[in-house]
XYZ file of C-alpha atoms in Angstrom:
339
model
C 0.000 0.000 0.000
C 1.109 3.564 -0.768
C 2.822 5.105 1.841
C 0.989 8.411 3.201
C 4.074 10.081 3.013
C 3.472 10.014 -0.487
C 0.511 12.102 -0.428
C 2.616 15.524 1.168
C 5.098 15.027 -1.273
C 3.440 14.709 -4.865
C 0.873 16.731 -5.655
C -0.273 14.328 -8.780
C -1.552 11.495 -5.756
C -3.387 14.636 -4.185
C -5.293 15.177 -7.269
C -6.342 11.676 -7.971
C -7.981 10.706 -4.398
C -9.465 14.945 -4.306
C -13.239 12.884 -4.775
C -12.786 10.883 -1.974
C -14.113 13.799 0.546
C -16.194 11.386 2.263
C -13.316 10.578 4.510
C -13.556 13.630 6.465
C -16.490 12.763 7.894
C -15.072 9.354 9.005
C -12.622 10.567 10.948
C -14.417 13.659 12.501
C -17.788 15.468 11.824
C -16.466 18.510 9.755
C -19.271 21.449 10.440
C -20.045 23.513 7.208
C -21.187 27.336 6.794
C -25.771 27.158 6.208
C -24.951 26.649 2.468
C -24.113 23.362 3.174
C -21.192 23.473 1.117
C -18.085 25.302 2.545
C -16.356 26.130 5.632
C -14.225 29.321 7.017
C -10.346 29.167 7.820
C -11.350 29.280 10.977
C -13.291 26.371 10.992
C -10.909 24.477 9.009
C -8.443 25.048 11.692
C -10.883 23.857 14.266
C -10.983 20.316 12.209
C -7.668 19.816 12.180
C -6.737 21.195 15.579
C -4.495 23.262 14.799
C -4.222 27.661 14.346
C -5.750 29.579 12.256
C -2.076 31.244 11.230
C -0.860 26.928 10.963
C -3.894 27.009 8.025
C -3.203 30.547 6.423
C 0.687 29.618 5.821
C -0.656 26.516 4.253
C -2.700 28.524 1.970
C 0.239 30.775 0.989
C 2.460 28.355 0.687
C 0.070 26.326 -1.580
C -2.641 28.326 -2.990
C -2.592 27.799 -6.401
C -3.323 23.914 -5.591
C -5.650 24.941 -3.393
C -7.413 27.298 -5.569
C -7.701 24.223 -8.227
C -9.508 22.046 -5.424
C -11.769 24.562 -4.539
C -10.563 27.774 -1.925
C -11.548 31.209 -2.929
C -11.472 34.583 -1.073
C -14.626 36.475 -1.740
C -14.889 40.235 -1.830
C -16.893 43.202 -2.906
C -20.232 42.128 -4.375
C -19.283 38.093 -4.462
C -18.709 38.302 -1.049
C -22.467 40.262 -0.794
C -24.257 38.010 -3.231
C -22.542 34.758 -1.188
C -24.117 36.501 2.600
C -27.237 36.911 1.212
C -27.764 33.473 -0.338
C -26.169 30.984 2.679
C -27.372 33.632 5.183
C -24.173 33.984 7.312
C -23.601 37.132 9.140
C -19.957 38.643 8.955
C -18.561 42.332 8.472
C -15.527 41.388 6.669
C -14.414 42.829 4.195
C -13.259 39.933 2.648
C -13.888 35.886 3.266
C -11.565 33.007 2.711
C -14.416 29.903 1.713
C -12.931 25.976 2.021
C -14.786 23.657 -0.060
C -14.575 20.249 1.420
C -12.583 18.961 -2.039
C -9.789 21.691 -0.488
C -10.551 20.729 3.228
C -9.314 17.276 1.830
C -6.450 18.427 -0.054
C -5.146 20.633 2.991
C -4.994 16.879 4.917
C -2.920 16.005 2.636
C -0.523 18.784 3.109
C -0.756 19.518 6.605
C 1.741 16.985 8.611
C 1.353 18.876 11.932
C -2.157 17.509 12.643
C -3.101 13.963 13.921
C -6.264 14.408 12.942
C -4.572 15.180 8.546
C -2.418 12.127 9.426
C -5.450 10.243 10.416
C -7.288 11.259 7.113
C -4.302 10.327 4.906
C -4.325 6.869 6.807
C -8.024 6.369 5.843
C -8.008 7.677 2.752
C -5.150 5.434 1.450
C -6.828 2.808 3.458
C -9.678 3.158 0.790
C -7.742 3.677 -2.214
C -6.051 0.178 -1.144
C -9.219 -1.839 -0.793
C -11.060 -0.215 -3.694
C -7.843 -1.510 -6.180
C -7.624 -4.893 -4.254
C -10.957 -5.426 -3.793
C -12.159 -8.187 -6.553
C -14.953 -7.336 -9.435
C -17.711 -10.155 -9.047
C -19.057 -8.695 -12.717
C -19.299 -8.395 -15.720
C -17.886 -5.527 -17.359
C -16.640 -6.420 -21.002
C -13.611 -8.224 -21.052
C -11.409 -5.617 -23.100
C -12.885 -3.013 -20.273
C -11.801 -5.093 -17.572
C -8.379 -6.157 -19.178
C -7.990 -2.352 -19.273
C -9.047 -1.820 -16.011
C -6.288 -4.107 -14.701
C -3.460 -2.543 -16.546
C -4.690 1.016 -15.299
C -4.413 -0.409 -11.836
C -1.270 -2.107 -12.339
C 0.504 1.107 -14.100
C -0.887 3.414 -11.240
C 0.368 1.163 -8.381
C 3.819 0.779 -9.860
C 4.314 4.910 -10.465
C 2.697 5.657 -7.014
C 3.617 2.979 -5.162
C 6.731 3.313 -6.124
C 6.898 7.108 -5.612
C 9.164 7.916 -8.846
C 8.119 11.755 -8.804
C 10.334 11.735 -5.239
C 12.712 9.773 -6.593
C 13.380 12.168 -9.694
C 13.666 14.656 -7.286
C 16.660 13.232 -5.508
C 18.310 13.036 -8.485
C 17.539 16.275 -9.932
C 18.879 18.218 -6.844
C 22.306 16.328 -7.045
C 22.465 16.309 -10.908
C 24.275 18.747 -12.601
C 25.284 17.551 -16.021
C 21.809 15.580 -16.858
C 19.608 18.193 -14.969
C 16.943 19.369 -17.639
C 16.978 16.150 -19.469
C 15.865 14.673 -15.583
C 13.477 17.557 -15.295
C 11.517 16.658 -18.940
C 11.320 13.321 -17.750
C 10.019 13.718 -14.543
C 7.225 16.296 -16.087
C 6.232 13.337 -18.824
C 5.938 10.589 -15.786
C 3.615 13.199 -14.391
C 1.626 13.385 -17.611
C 1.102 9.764 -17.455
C 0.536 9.488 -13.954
C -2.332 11.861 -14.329
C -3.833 10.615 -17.352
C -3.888 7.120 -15.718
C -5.799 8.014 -12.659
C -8.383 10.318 -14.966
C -9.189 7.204 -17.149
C -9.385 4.663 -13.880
C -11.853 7.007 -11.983
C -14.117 7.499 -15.476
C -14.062 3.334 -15.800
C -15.294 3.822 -11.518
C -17.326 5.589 -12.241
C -19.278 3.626 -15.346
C -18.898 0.455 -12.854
C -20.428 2.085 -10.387
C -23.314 4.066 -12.092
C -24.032 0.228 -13.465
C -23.912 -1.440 -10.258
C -25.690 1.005 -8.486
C -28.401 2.313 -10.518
C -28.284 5.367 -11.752
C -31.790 6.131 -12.692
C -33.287 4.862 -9.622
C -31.589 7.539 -7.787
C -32.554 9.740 -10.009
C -36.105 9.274 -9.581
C -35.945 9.563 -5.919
C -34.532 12.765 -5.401
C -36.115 16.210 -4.350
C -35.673 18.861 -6.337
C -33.300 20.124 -3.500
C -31.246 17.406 -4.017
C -31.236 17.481 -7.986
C -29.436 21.054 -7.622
C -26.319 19.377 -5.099
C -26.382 16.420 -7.501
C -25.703 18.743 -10.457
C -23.546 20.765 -8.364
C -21.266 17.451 -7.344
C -21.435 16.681 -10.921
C -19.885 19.903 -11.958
C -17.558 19.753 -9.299
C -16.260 16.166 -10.647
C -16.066 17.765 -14.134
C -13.451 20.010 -12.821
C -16.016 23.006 -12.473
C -14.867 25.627 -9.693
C -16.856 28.659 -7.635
C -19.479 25.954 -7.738
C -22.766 27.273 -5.702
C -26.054 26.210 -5.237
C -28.672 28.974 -4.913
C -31.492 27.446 -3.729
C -33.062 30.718 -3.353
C -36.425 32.267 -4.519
C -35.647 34.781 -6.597
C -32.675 33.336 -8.599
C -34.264 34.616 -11.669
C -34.208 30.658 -12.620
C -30.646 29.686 -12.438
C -30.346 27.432 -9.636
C -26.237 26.546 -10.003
C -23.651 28.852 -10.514
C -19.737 27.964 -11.494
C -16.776 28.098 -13.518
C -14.765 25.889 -15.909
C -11.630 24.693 -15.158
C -10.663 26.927 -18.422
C -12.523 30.283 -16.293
C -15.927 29.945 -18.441
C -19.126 31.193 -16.385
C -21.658 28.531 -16.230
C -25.182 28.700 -15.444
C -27.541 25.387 -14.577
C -31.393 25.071 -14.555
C -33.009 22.212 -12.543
C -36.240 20.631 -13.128
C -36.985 17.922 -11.534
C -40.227 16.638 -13.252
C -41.711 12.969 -14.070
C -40.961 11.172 -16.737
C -43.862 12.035 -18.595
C -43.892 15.579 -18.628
C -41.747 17.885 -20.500
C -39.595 20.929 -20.108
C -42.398 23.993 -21.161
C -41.021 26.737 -23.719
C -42.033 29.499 -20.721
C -39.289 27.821 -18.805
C -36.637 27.619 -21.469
C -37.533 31.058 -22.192
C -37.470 31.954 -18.616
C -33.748 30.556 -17.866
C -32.170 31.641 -21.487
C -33.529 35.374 -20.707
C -31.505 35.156 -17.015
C -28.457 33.185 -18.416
C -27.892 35.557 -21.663
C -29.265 38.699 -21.175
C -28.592 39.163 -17.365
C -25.722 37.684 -16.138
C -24.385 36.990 -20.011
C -22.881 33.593 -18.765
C -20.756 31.565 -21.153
C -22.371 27.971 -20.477
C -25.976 27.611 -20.084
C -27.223 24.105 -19.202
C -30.996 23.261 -18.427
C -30.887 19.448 -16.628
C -34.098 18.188 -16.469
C -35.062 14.528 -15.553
C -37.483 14.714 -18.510
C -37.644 15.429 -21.910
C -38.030 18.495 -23.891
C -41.223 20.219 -25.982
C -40.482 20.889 -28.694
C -40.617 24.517 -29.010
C -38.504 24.593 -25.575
C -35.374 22.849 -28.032
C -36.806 25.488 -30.557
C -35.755 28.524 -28.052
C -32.719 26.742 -26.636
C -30.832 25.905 -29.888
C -31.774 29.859 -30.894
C -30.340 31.258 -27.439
C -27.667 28.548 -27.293
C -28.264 26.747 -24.469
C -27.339 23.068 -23.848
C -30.093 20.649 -22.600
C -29.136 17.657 -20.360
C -32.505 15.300 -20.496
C -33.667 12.182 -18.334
C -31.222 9.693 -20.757
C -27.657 12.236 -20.612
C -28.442 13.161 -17.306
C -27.710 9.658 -16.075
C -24.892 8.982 -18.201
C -23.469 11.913 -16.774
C -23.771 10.674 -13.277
C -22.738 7.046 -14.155
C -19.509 8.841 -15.148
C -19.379 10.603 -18.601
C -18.274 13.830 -19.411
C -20.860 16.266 -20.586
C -20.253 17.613 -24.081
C -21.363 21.284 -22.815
C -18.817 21.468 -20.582
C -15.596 20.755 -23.037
């Protein structure tokens, strides 16, 4: 098994296991801020049990990392807009906001804390039993033969920590220096496109095993909005926040691509056999491009569309996610609107 180690010395392992934010609550309850979705520095440093200025020299010391997994520092009229939706009460001028993708990432940087080592320990714990764990099923052979190799490639460049080891020799090289340095950046490159194509095959297998659609079917339309939100998140999607809000002028999700487009999402959660109305469409396309001029506009519904809402979407450009590409996109596959 990987030593945890590992995990405070290559950022690459960070990145892969960033999902697995579950574990936080395993080890301790970790209290959030009434959006449900993000904590203070302060209580960050309450988690761990450690300062507030042992969590701020974290942050400068690794804030673009942390910035990827999900920390921001609102101000001005973010910081406004963010009060009056999660309904927190703070004269700041500024806020420093957590998500619990960067809670998780500052465990694995933050060696001072039993309570970080004691994440790291679970967390690999996991990682180990979810690669050793055997497949009773019945995914396609050439899937599964793939599968195995992924697993087998990722345990031999992690387990065997060659970023580290590249490292070592790049500080005592002199002669073969930059050659060492291109070849530690291409193991890198493999390392993470390895781990992106195992947790896409995870999550097929596990959209399959568990069904998706039943899920689906069962949720509120509370729930829809932080299942669309997760989704995003997965996708790479930052600033992600759900609204939840009455007069959100029908954009229930807010968030950014990993590339710094603004997206915008529309829930519906309706049966099966009704459809997305073109006063809805026209509703949501009005908000998204004529008031807050958003790049990406997605309407997820877990129904279909009438046909003169896809009329008024394709002429506003906004993407629709129905009942069929909403569940692929949970059981794992990339949206199209989002590349």
């Amino acid at each position: 098994m990987i030593d945890q180690t590992a995990l405070l010395e290559s950022q690459t392992l960070r990145s892969s296991v960033l999902d697995r934010t579950d574990v936080l609550d395993r080890v301790k309850a970790l209290s959030l801020l009434p959006d449900g979705m993000h904590v203070t520095t302060a209580m960050v440093a309450a988690y761990f049990e450690v300062t507030v200025e042992a969590v701020r020299a974290l942050v400068h010391d690794h804030r673009t990392e942390l910035q990827t997994s999900g920390y921001q520092v609102l101000a001005g009229t973010q910081l406004s807009d963010f009060k009056q939706l999660s309904g927190i009460q703070s004269r700041t001028r500024s806020l420093a906001l957590f998500s619990r993708r960067a809670v998780l990432n500052v465990a694995m940087l933050l060696s001072d804390s039993e309570v970080a080592r004691q994440v790291r320990i679970y967390l690999l714990d996991m990682e180990y039993l979810a690669r050793t764990q055997p497949v009773e099923n019945s995914a396609p052979a050439d899937l599964q033969a793939l599968d195995d190799r992924i697993d087998q490639r990722i345990t031999h460049i992690l387990g065997k920590t060659v970023v580290p080891m590249f490292n070592t020799l790049i500080e005592s090289s002199g002669e073969h220096r930059r050659e060492l340095v291109e070849l530690r950046q291409d193991i890198e490159h493999v390392e993470r496109r390895l781990c992106q194509h195992h947790r896409r095959i995870s999550f097929l297998e596990e959209g399959r095993a568990s069904g998706v659609a039943p899920a689906l079917k069962g949720m509120t339309w509370q729930a829809l909005e932080r299942h669309v939100a997760d989704l995003l998140r997965r996708d790479g999607c930052t600033d992600v926040v759900v609204r939840q809000a009455h007069k959100d002028r029908g954009i229930d999700v807010t968030a950014r691509t990993a590339d710094g487009r603004t997206v915008a999402v529309q829930c519906k959660n309706h049966t099966s056999r009704r459809s997305v109305r073109s006063a809805d469409m026209q509703k949501f396309a009005g908000a998204a491009r004529a008031v807050d001029c958003v790049d990406v506009a997605l309407f997820v519904a877990t129904c279909h569309f009438s046909s003169e809402a896809q009329a008024i979407a394709k002429l506003s450009g906004v993407t629709m996610v129905d009942r069929d590409e909403l569940e692929a996109w949970s059981a794992g596959a990339p949206l199209k609107g989002l590349r």
